[in-house]
Amino acid sequence: MDKIDIVAPPGPAVPPSDLLRFYRYFLSEHKRIFAWLFVCGFGVACADALVSVFVGKVVAFVGQTDRWKAWQEYWPTLLVLLLTIGIVRPVLIYVDLHLRNSFLVPGVTSRIRWISHWHVVQQSWQFFQNDFPGRLAHRVMHTAGALRETAEAAIRAVWYLTMYGGVSLFLLAQADWRLTLPILGWFGGYVLLLRYYVPRLRERADGSSQAYSDLMARIVDCYSNILTVKLFSYAATDNDHVRNSLLSHNEAQLRHMQMITGFMTSLTVLNTLLLIGTGAIGVTLWLNGHIEAEAVAMALPLVWQAASTGGWVAWEVSGIFQNLADVRQGMESIAAPNTMTDDPDAKALRVSAGAIKFNDIGFSYSPDVKLFDRFNLSIRPGERIGLVGRSGAGKSTLVSLLLRLYDIQDGTIQIDGQNIRRVTMDGVRSSIGVVTQDTALLHRSVRENVLCGKPDATDQELHGALQQARVIPFIDALQDDDGRTGLDASVGERGAKLSGGQRQRIVLARTLLKNAPILVLDEATAALDSEAEAAIQEQLEALMHGKTVITIAHRLSTLARMDRIIVLDQGRIIEEGSHDKLLADGGLYASLWQHQTGNRLPGGDHSSFKLPIAPDIT
Ligand SMILES: Nc1ncnc2c1ncn2[C@@H]1O[C@H](COP(=O)(O)OP(=O)(O)OP(=O)(O)O)[C@@H](O)[C@H]1O
Ligand SMILES: [Mg+2]
């Protein structure tokens, strides 16, 4: 059997959102493994049935009066049966175990996880904002195991029992057709039991699984926002939420388990009836001379094995339904249609000059509130734009639209005349260097965080960027819990081990290294102290050279050197022009400026005006 290439890129098809097709999508690459498992399952079922045949033969043999004559007659049959049970059966079991434990459990599960992650990670930003990261991660991890487990259990248990039942019926019918009656009745009862219990078990398993996910999401949400919880002494309230989720899950699980108790008890009664029925019919037939002792001795262990297998199969079936519920739930995330994809024939964006044009765009996060309506803005190649406006005016959103983190509902956004909707998203994002407002870092080393900007950067380029962003001064002192230092030190979850300003400098270094033709700075220096900001501002000047730049800042002093300042309010441009013009106009900008500087400023040359760093306007 070939080794499974776990991390091979999956084909272009996306996971279907129909349960059966979802299974086929993930399992069809492993057809050969499953075919062999079916063969082994059939072989083991036959060999198991032969154990009862062997018992019957031994009883027949030891019941003979002329023992040595009987030995002559019986030994070849007994030997063949013994070899089958003693050699063929263990070999088949070994092959079966080997396939499961070397290919299915580690290989196929990891493969399904990889393909699931591959699809989930391509989902839009909005998709991630609408869900809990913990729940998504749980679904990707858990669905793979549940999916593999259902397929495996179906072969291990359902297929096995069906095959064993078929062979048993054949053997019993050979002795006397009446011997088959109890086991046929048992099968009928078993199917009825399954029909009654399975949908109910399924419903309760669904409920229990949903309650488990909710509980998990609540706990992850609490831990990942632990600072907010602590700062606002919210632990008691939040614990109430967790407690309620925990109690709901407990209740749902209890209902599920009670159903299992009912099922297993009914099955035990059914099994007992099977054994008594077979014994009674067997003995009656023997008393009337219709069958020999051999048949009775074979029939009893044969049906008892079926009965005890029935209990185990029932357990497996309930597991299958629990897992099916989990797979169905995981499918909601893994097979969710991706609302933002590249056109099939999309080409990479080619940025020659860096002109940006918003043409009559319309955008809203929710259907009832329109944030941008027929919004227009043209940015010339190499122009430096400052975006100002009150909190919530739509500045960050405008930049997100340019990065195609969301699709606009009307109009077009063009970069150098190319509609960003018609080129690849990767192309757009690799042409724009961004320092975002929320400077979360990956939970990796400083080096990896900076190299995000350009994974193949040389050491020299890396150090240049670190130097420019003023990362070097604090990096030597970094040490993580595993004793790694400097560039190799881990920054902690979302960069928690660094100060806000240090995080921002790492993000700046990353953007400097990326060196993209368009630059977006959304409150890029807001977290820095004034000394560091002044130092970095010079580096940024150098970085901005020859690039189209959009700078968003609440500290207006940061914007004084921009070519044009755009003042946004509720998704509309209410003022635009140079710093001087806007001050002279005496509108919102002038009033914000006045608030920040504390001066009433008449017109004049303010671009050379040196300010103390003013507090945010928000
Ligand atoms: N993911 C989102 N889903 C729904 N509404 C959003 C989302 N992000 C922002 N908004 C809303 O859109 C409006 C504009 O938000 P945006 O973040 O663009 O403002 P901003 O100008 O960058 O503000 P700030 O100066 O505070 O950063 C706000 O009213 C905000 O509530
Ligand atoms: Mg913002």
PDB file of C-alpha atoms in Angstrom, residues 433-549:
ATOM      1  CA  GLY A 433       1.991  47.228   2.419  1.00  0.00           C
ATOM      2  CA  VAL A 434      -0.261  47.670   5.436  1.00  0.00           C
ATOM      3  CA  VAL A 435       0.274  48.572   9.030  1.00  0.00           C
ATOM      4  CA  THR A 436      -3.117  47.986  10.575  1.00  0.00           C
ATOM      5  CA  GLN A 437      -4.715  49.566  13.577  1.00  0.00           C
ATOM      6  CA  ASP A 438      -4.873  46.242  15.357  1.00  0.00           C
ATOM      7  CA  THR A 439      -1.271  45.120  15.517  1.00  0.00           C
ATOM      8  CA  ALA A 440      -1.744  41.508  16.510  1.00  0.00           C
ATOM      9  CA  LEU A 441       1.258  39.323  15.869  1.00  0.00           C
ATOM     10  CA  LEU A 442       1.424  35.620  15.104  1.00  0.00           C
ATOM     11  CA  HIS A 443       2.342  33.451  18.087  1.00  0.00           C
ATOM     12  CA  ARG A 444       5.782  32.794  16.660  1.00  0.00           C
ATOM     13  CA  SER A 445       9.296  34.224  16.869  1.00  0.00           C
ATOM     14  CA  VAL A 446      10.087  37.852  16.109  1.00  0.00           C
ATOM     15  CA  ARG A 447      12.003  36.683  13.051  1.00  0.00           C
ATOM     16  CA  GLU A 448       9.040  34.793  11.616  1.00  0.00           C
ATOM     17  CA  ASN A 449       6.741  37.709  12.316  1.00  0.00           C
ATOM     18  CA  VAL A 450       8.954  40.086  10.371  1.00  0.00           C
ATOM     19  CA  LEU A 451       9.663  37.613   7.560  1.00  0.00           C
ATOM     20  CA  CYS A 452       5.909  37.432   6.905  1.00  0.00           C
ATOM     21  CA  GLY A 453       6.547  40.547   4.801  1.00  0.00           C
ATOM     22  CA  LYS A 454       9.006  38.759   2.555  1.00  0.00           C
ATOM     23  CA  PRO A 455       9.662  35.111   3.372  1.00  0.00           C
ATOM     24  CA  ASP A 456      12.729  34.889   1.119  1.00  0.00           C
ATOM     25  CA  ALA A 457      14.426  38.039   2.439  1.00  0.00           C
ATOM     26  CA  THR A 458      18.169  37.873   2.991  1.00  0.00           C
ATOM     27  CA  ASP A 459      19.645  38.412   6.471  1.00  0.00           C
ATOM     28  CA  GLN A 460      20.856  41.783   5.313  1.00  0.00           C
ATOM     29  CA  GLU A 461      17.377  42.885   4.222  1.00  0.00           C
ATOM     30  CA  LEU A 462      15.919  41.586   7.476  1.00  0.00           C
ATOM     31  CA  HIS A 463      18.401  43.516   9.593  1.00  0.00           C
ATOM     32  CA  GLY A 464      17.910  46.626   7.491  1.00  0.00           C
ATOM     33  CA  ALA A 465      14.164  46.547   8.175  1.00  0.00           C
ATOM     34  CA  LEU A 466      14.670  45.838  11.870  1.00  0.00           C
ATOM     35  CA  GLN A 467      17.069  48.758  12.075  1.00  0.00           C
ATOM     36  CA  GLN A 468      14.751  51.146  10.273  1.00  0.00           C
ATOM     37  CA  ALA A 469      11.744  50.247  12.390  1.00  0.00           C
ATOM     38  CA  ARG A 470      13.781  50.662  15.587  1.00  0.00           C
ATOM     39  CA  VAL A 471      13.267  47.048  16.582  1.00  0.00           C
ATOM     40  CA  ILE A 472      16.954  46.436  17.330  1.00  0.00           C
ATOM     41  CA  PRO A 473      17.063  48.454  20.580  1.00  0.00           C
ATOM     42  CA  PHE A 474      14.574  46.246  22.397  1.00  0.00           C
ATOM     43  CA  ILE A 475      15.148  42.969  20.684  1.00  0.00           C
ATOM     44  CA  ASP A 476      18.310  41.943  22.535  1.00  0.00           C
ATOM     45  CA  ALA A 477      16.525  41.991  25.845  1.00  0.00           C
ATOM     46  CA  LEU A 478      13.787  39.624  24.643  1.00  0.00           C
ATOM     47  CA  GLN A 479      13.710  36.164  26.115  1.00  0.00           C
ATOM     48  CA  ASP A 480      10.847  33.684  26.043  1.00  0.00           C
ATOM     49  CA  ASP A 481       9.893  30.890  28.446  1.00  0.00           C
ATOM     50  CA  ASP A 482      11.912  28.339  26.464  1.00  0.00           C
ATOM     51  CA  GLY A 483      15.065  30.434  26.820  1.00  0.00           C
ATOM     52  CA  ARG A 484      15.137  31.617  23.199  1.00  0.00           C
ATOM     53  CA  THR A 485      16.421  35.144  22.876  1.00  0.00           C
ATOM     54  CA  GLY A 486      16.419  38.095  20.464  1.00  0.00           C
ATOM     55  CA  LEU A 487      15.025  37.415  17.023  1.00  0.00           C
ATOM     56  CA  ASP A 488      14.229  33.822  17.920  1.00  0.00           C
ATOM     57  CA  ALA A 489      12.184  34.690  20.999  1.00  0.00           C
ATOM     58  CA  SER A 490       8.483  33.974  20.720  1.00  0.00           C
ATOM     59  CA  VAL A 491       6.233  37.017  20.987  1.00  0.00           C
ATOM     60  CA  GLY A 492       3.463  35.163  22.843  1.00  0.00           C
ATOM     61  CA  GLU A 493      -0.160  34.799  21.856  1.00  0.00           C
ATOM     62  CA  ARG A 494      -1.109  37.750  19.609  1.00  0.00           C
ATOM     63  CA  GLY A 495       2.163  39.392  20.650  1.00  0.00           C
ATOM     64  CA  ALA A 496       1.089  39.609  24.288  1.00  0.00           C
ATOM     65  CA  LYS A 497       4.637  39.619  25.616  1.00  0.00           C
ATOM     66  CA  LEU A 498       5.478  42.930  23.934  1.00  0.00           C
ATOM     67  CA  SER A 499       4.323  46.459  24.581  1.00  0.00           C
ATOM     68  CA  GLY A 500       1.893  48.035  22.121  1.00  0.00           C
ATOM     69  CA  GLY A 501       4.674  50.228  20.706  1.00  0.00           C
ATOM     70  CA  GLN A 502       7.039  47.271  20.342  1.00  0.00           C
ATOM     71  CA  ARG A 503       4.384  45.310  18.504  1.00  0.00           C
ATOM     72  CA  GLN A 504       3.798  48.229  16.203  1.00  0.00           C
ATOM     73  CA  ARG A 505       7.499  48.468  15.433  1.00  0.00           C
ATOM     74  CA  ILE A 506       7.629  44.785  14.500  1.00  0.00           C
ATOM     75  CA  VAL A 507       4.690  45.287  12.170  1.00  0.00           C
ATOM     76  CA  LEU A 508       6.435  48.304  10.676  1.00  0.00           C
ATOM     77  CA  ALA A 509       9.573  46.239  10.100  1.00  0.00           C
ATOM     78  CA  ARG A 510       7.440  43.635   8.359  1.00  0.00           C
ATOM     79  CA  THR A 511       5.926  46.280   6.082  1.00  0.00           C
ATOM     80  CA  LEU A 512       9.295  47.865   5.402  1.00  0.00           C
ATOM     81  CA  LEU A 513      10.621  44.485   4.370  1.00  0.00           C
ATOM     82  CA  LYS A 514       7.655  43.908   2.081  1.00  0.00           C
ATOM     83  CA  ASN A 515       8.411  47.153   0.248  1.00  0.00           C
ATOM     84  CA  ALA A 516       5.159  47.158  -1.732  1.00  0.00           C
ATOM     85  CA  PRO A 517       4.360  49.980  -4.219  1.00  0.00           C
ATOM     86  CA  ILE A 518       1.284  51.099  -2.272  1.00  0.00           C
ATOM     87  CA  LEU A 519       1.469  51.801   1.415  1.00  0.00           C
ATOM     88  CA  VAL A 520      -1.360  51.986   3.913  1.00  0.00           C
ATOM     89  CA  LEU A 521      -0.681  53.167   7.431  1.00  0.00           C
ATOM     90  CA  ASP A 522      -3.713  52.911   9.677  1.00  0.00           C
ATOM     91  CA  GLU A 523      -2.715  54.538  12.954  1.00  0.00           C
ATOM     92  CA  ALA A 524       0.728  53.074  12.304  1.00  0.00           C
ATOM     93  CA  THR A 525       2.543  55.108  14.896  1.00  0.00           C
ATOM     94  CA  ALA A 526      -0.260  55.678  17.374  1.00  0.00           C
ATOM     95  CA  ALA A 527       1.162  53.300  19.942  1.00  0.00           C
ATOM     96  CA  LEU A 528       4.656  54.803  19.885  1.00  0.00           C
ATOM     97  CA  ASP A 529       6.074  57.320  22.313  1.00  0.00           C
ATOM     98  CA  SER A 530       6.870  60.661  20.760  1.00  0.00           C
ATOM     99  CA  GLU A 531      10.589  60.001  20.631  1.00  0.00           C
ATOM    100  CA  ALA A 532      10.157  56.714  18.801  1.00  0.00           C
ATOM    101  CA  GLU A 533       7.517  58.239  16.560  1.00  0.00           C
ATOM    102  CA  ALA A 534       9.813  61.105  15.546  1.00  0.00           C
ATOM    103  CA  ALA A 535      12.586  58.596  14.781  1.00  0.00           C
ATOM    104  CA  ILE A 536      10.316  56.290  12.801  1.00  0.00           C
ATOM    105  CA  GLN A 537       8.630  59.145  10.982  1.00  0.00           C
ATOM    106  CA  GLU A 538      11.942  59.831   9.238  1.00  0.00           C
ATOM    107  CA  GLN A 539      12.249  56.214   8.214  1.00  0.00           C
ATOM    108  CA  LEU A 540       8.682  56.267   7.001  1.00  0.00           C
ATOM    109  CA  GLU A 541       9.452  59.302   4.867  1.00  0.00           C
ATOM    110  CA  ALA A 542      12.158  57.291   3.167  1.00  0.00           C
ATOM    111  CA  LEU A 543       9.838  54.339   2.818  1.00  0.00           C
ATOM    112  CA  MET A 544       7.075  56.465   1.305  1.00  0.00           C
ATOM    113  CA  HIS A 545       9.385  57.737  -1.398  1.00  0.00           C
ATOM    114  CA  GLY A 546       7.918  57.007  -4.834  1.00  0.00           C
ATOM    115  CA  LYS A 547       4.914  55.191  -3.380  1.00  0.00           C
ATOM    116  CA  THR A 548       1.237  55.893  -3.232  1.00  0.00           C
ATOM    117  CA  VAL A 549       0.462  56.302   0.427  1.00  0.00           C
TER     118      VAL A 549
END
